[in-house]
C-alpha cells in the first residue's frame, strides 16, 4: 500500500478560528476535541451589552460592536452590523498565517464509516498541499493519498501553485437560496462526495462562509465580506462577494482555491421568508455581477492582494454603480477595508506577499 | 429530480476488441449491455476470429470492413489498436455512443453494489451540463441536490452535454512514469458525483470509459494523433488525450458541456509500466506543447458544427504546432482526412 502517511501538522500557533455569533457558542462543546488547542477569535454581532459565554478551556479573544468601533474608529463603517459578514473583522485583527471560519450552527459530521470528521485537519491538509488550477485532473486532488495526476497531465504543471483557500461543504441542511428552500423545504444533503478539487483558473464559484479555511498571508485582504445587514439593501451575499473577489485575485496571482472535503453538519435551516427578503435584490443583481467578474482583468502592475483589491474597488464603482447606488457605497467600503487592514497589519506582510 | 427515459434504440455500445476472447468481458457486462445494440470492431492487427458469446444484438467489423469502407485513405488514418473503435463510431447511426476498453468490467460502489456504467453515461448525456458557473454541490440535477445559493438563475437551465468522461477503480489511468514510480498504487476511492468541467478549462480525456452525443460531437472523436507503435496499451497512448481536447474546444465553442466523474469501471491489470516508459516519453514531451495550444485556441463564429470546428482546429494545428514536430503536421492532415471520411460515409446513406 501507500507509504506511511505523514501526520498532518496541527499549526496550533499559526491558525486562528474566527467565529461570528449573535446567539451563543454552545456548539463549541462538540468541536472541543478538534478546536481546543487553537486560539479563537469571536466576533459578537448585534447588541454589545449581551454577554456571550465562551465554554471553559478555550483560549480566545472576543470583539463586540463597541470594540470594533473603538479599534477602527470611522473605518468601522466597512464592517457590517446584524449580519455574519462582521466575521471579517476577525480576519483583520488576527496575527496568524491561517484562518478557519465556521458558523455557530455547524457541528461535527460523520463520514460514511461513522467516524467523526475533523474538519480543521482536512482544511489544513488542503491548504498545505498545492492546487492545480491550470489543468483539470480527472482524479481530483492529485496530492491526496491514493490519488495522482492522470495520463495526459503535463509534467510541467505537476508542481501546482500555492493554495490560498479551502472551501468545505455541508451535510444535512444544504446552502440553498431562499427560492430553492421554499420549493424544497425537506431536502437534505446526504451525499458524501469523497473529493477535494481545485476550481479551475478562469472559473468563479459561489463561496460559502460556513466552513472555510484560507491562508491569510496569501489572500487575507481579499476576504472582505462586504456591506450587509442593518441599513443595507441586501443580505446573504457576504461570502458570495468575498468569494468572487478572492477568486479573480487568486487567478491573477496564480494561487489556488480548493473545494470539497471537509464536510460539517449544518443543523439550522434559516427562515426562507426572511432569507428571501434579504436575498431578493441579490438574485437580480447577481445576473450582472457574475458577468462583471467573469470579464474583468486586473492589470499586470497589480502584484499584491491589496493592489488587486483596490483595482477591483475601482472597477466596481465604474461598472456596477449603474445597477444600484449600493455599489458605490460598497466600492468605498472596499477601499476603507484595505486601509483598515493595512493599518492593523503594517507593511512587513505586504512585502512578503509581493515578493512571491 | 429528473426521470431519464432511456430510449434503447438511441444508443450504440462500441467496443474495440484488442483481445480475441471477449467471453468473460461480455458476460460481465451482459446485464447492462444486453438491451442495446453493440458494434464490435476487431483490432485490424489482431489475427483470427473473435470469440463472442451468444445473445447480443451486434454488428461485428473486421479489417476487411475497414479496408472496404475507408479505402485508400486508410494509409493516413490508422485504426490499429484502441483506434479501431473509431471505425465503430463511423458506422454507428445512433445518437448516443458509449465505449469501454475490453479490459474493464462493471465496478462496485461504496455499498458494494454493482453500478450500471451504461445508464450512468446516458443520464450524464441526457441531463443538462452547467459549464458557465461552478456548482459547489456538483451535479445540480441529480436527486437530492440542486444549485447552491449564489448560482445565477439565468444559468440554471444549463446546456446540452456532449461528452461524459467516466473514471476507473483499481488500475487508474495514470501515465507510465507515475505508475512505474508507484507500482502498488491502485484507485480505491469511489467519488460519488459527476460534475461539468467548466468552459475554457482543458482536461485529459481518457478513452477507457466514455459516452458521447454523436450528433453533437461525433466527428471530433478521431484517431488523429498517434505515437509511433501506439495503440495496445493505454500507457503508450495519446490519441484519446488529443481528441479529448479537440472535443472540449468544440464543446466550449458550441456552448455544449463536458462532464466528468461517475460512472466508474473496474480496470484489470495489464502490461508493465516500466516497459511502457520506453515508448511513452515521447507523448509526455509532446503534451507540454499540446496543452497550452488547446488552452489558447479560439474558433471563428462561422464554425457552427463539430465538422467545421475540427476543420479549423486542424488548420490551426498545422499553423501553430506544425513546425514543432512532424507529428503535429501529420495529425492535422489526418484530422482533415477524417472529416472527409466522416462526411462521405454519412452521405453514402
Coordinates of C-alpha atoms in Angstrom, one line a residue, chain A residues 1 134-136 138-140 144-158 167 169-170 174-177 179-180 184 187-189 191-195 197 199-201 203-206 208 236-240 244 259-260 263 279 283 286-287 290 294, chain B residues 1 132-134 136-138 142-154 156 167-168 172-175 177-178 182 184-187 189-193 195 197-198 201-204 206-207 234-235 237-238 240-241 245 260-261 264 280 284 287-288 291 295:
Chain A
X1 CA 0.0 0.0 0.0
X134 CA -4.2 25.3 -14.7
X135 CA -5.4 22.0 -16.0
X136 CA -8.2 19.8 -14.7
X138 CA -10.0 13.9 -13.5
X139 CA -8.9 12.1 -10.3
X140 CA -9.4 15.4 -8.5
X144 CA -4.3 13.2 -1.7
X145 CA -3.2 9.8 -0.5
X146 CA -4.2 7.2 -3.1
X147 CA -4.5 9.7 -5.9
X148 CA -2.2 11.2 -8.5
X149 CA -2.1 13.0 -11.8
X150 CA -3.7 11.2 -14.7
X151 CA -2.2 10.3 -18.0
X152 CA -2.0 13.3 -20.2
X153 CA -1.4 15.8 -17.4
X154 CA 1.6 17.9 -18.4
X155 CA 4.6 17.3 -16.1
X156 CA 5.5 21.0 -16.1
X157 CA 2.2 21.7 -14.3
X158 CA 2.5 19.0 -11.6
X167 CA -13.8 25.7 0.8
X169 CA -19.1 21.6 2.3
X170 CA -22.1 20.7 4.4
X174 CA -27.7 22.5 2.2
X175 CA -26.7 26.0 1.4
X176 CA -29.6 26.8 -0.9
X177 CA -31.0 30.2 -1.7
X179 CA -36.4 30.3 -3.6
X180 CA -34.9 26.8 -3.6
X184 CA -37.7 22.1 -1.4
X187 CA -34.3 18.4 1.0
X188 CA -31.2 17.4 2.9
X189 CA -27.7 16.8 1.6
X191 CA -24.4 12.6 -0.3
X192 CA -20.8 12.3 1.0
X193 CA -18.6 13.1 -2.0
X194 CA -15.1 12.0 -1.1
X195 CA -13.3 14.6 -3.2
X197 CA -10.6 19.5 -6.2
X199 CA -11.6 25.2 -9.0
X200 CA -10.0 25.9 -12.4
X201 CA -8.5 29.2 -13.3
X203 CA -13.9 29.9 -13.3
X204 CA -15.7 31.7 -10.4
X205 CA -17.9 29.9 -7.8
X206 CA -20.4 30.6 -5.1
X208 CA -20.0 29.7 1.3
X236 CA -26.7 36.6 2.5
X237 CA -24.3 37.8 -0.3
X238 CA -21.4 38.5 2.0
X239 CA -19.5 35.3 1.4
X240 CA -20.5 35.3 -2.2
X244 CA -15.9 36.3 -6.3
X259 CA -13.5 22.9 -2.8
X260 CA -14.9 19.7 -1.4
X263 CA -18.0 18.2 5.4
X279 CA -31.5 38.0 -0.9
X283 CA -30.9 37.4 -7.0
X286 CA -26.0 38.6 -9.5
X287 CA -27.1 38.4 -13.1
X290 CA -21.3 37.5 -12.4
X294 CA -16.0 36.8 -15.4
Chain B
X1 CA -35.1 15.2 -9.8
X132 CA -20.6 28.6 -17.2
X133 CA -20.6 28.7 -13.4
X134 CA -19.3 26.2 -10.9
X136 CA -20.2 23.5 -5.3
X137 CA -22.7 20.7 -4.9
X138 CA -21.6 19.3 -8.3
X142 CA -29.3 14.6 -9.5
X143 CA -31.8 13.6 -6.8
X144 CA -31.1 15.2 -3.5
X145 CA -29.0 18.0 -5.0
X146 CA -29.6 21.4 -6.5
X147 CA -28.0 24.7 -7.4
X148 CA -26.5 26.4 -4.3
X149 CA -27.1 29.9 -3.1
X150 CA -25.3 32.4 -5.3
X151 CA -25.8 30.4 -8.5
X152 CA -27.3 32.8 -11.2
X153 CA -30.8 31.8 -12.1
X154 CA -30.3 32.6 -15.8
X156 CA -29.9 27.1 -14.2
X167 CA -13.4 7.0 -14.2
X168 CA -11.7 3.8 -13.2
X172 CA -6.4 4.1 -12.7
X173 CA -5.5 5.8 -16.0
X174 CA -2.1 7.1 -14.9
X175 CA 0.8 7.5 -17.2
X177 CA 6.2 7.2 -15.2
X178 CA 3.7 7.7 -12.4
X182 CA 4.2 3.8 -7.6
X184 CA 1.3 -0.5 -5.8
X185 CA -0.9 2.5 -6.4
X186 CA -4.5 1.5 -7.1
X187 CA -7.5 3.7 -7.1
X189 CA -11.7 5.9 -3.9
X190 CA -15.2 5.9 -5.3
X191 CA -16.2 9.5 -5.6
X192 CA -20.0 9.6 -5.9
X193 CA -20.5 12.5 -8.2
X195 CA -19.6 17.5 -12.5
X197 CA -15.9 20.7 -16.4
X198 CA -16.1 24.5 -16.7
X201 CA -10.9 24.5 -18.8
X202 CA -9.0 21.8 -20.5
X203 CA -8.8 18.3 -19.2
X204 CA -7.1 15.0 -20.2
X206 CA -9.2 9.1 -21.1
X207 CA -10.7 6.9 -23.8
X234 CA -3.1 2.9 -22.6
X235 CA 0.3 3.9 -21.1
X237 CA -1.5 6.2 -26.0
X238 CA -2.1 9.8 -26.6
X240 CA -7.6 9.9 -26.8
X241 CA -6.0 12.8 -24.9
X245 CA -9.0 18.3 -26.1
X260 CA -16.5 14.1 -15.6
X261 CA -17.0 11.7 -12.7
X264 CA -16.6 4.1 -12.7
X280 CA 5.8 6.9 -23.6
X284 CA 4.9 13.1 -22.3
X287 CA 1.9 17.1 -24.1
X288 CA 3.9 20.2 -23.0
X291 CA -1.9 21.7 -23.6
X295 CA -5.9 26.3 -23.9

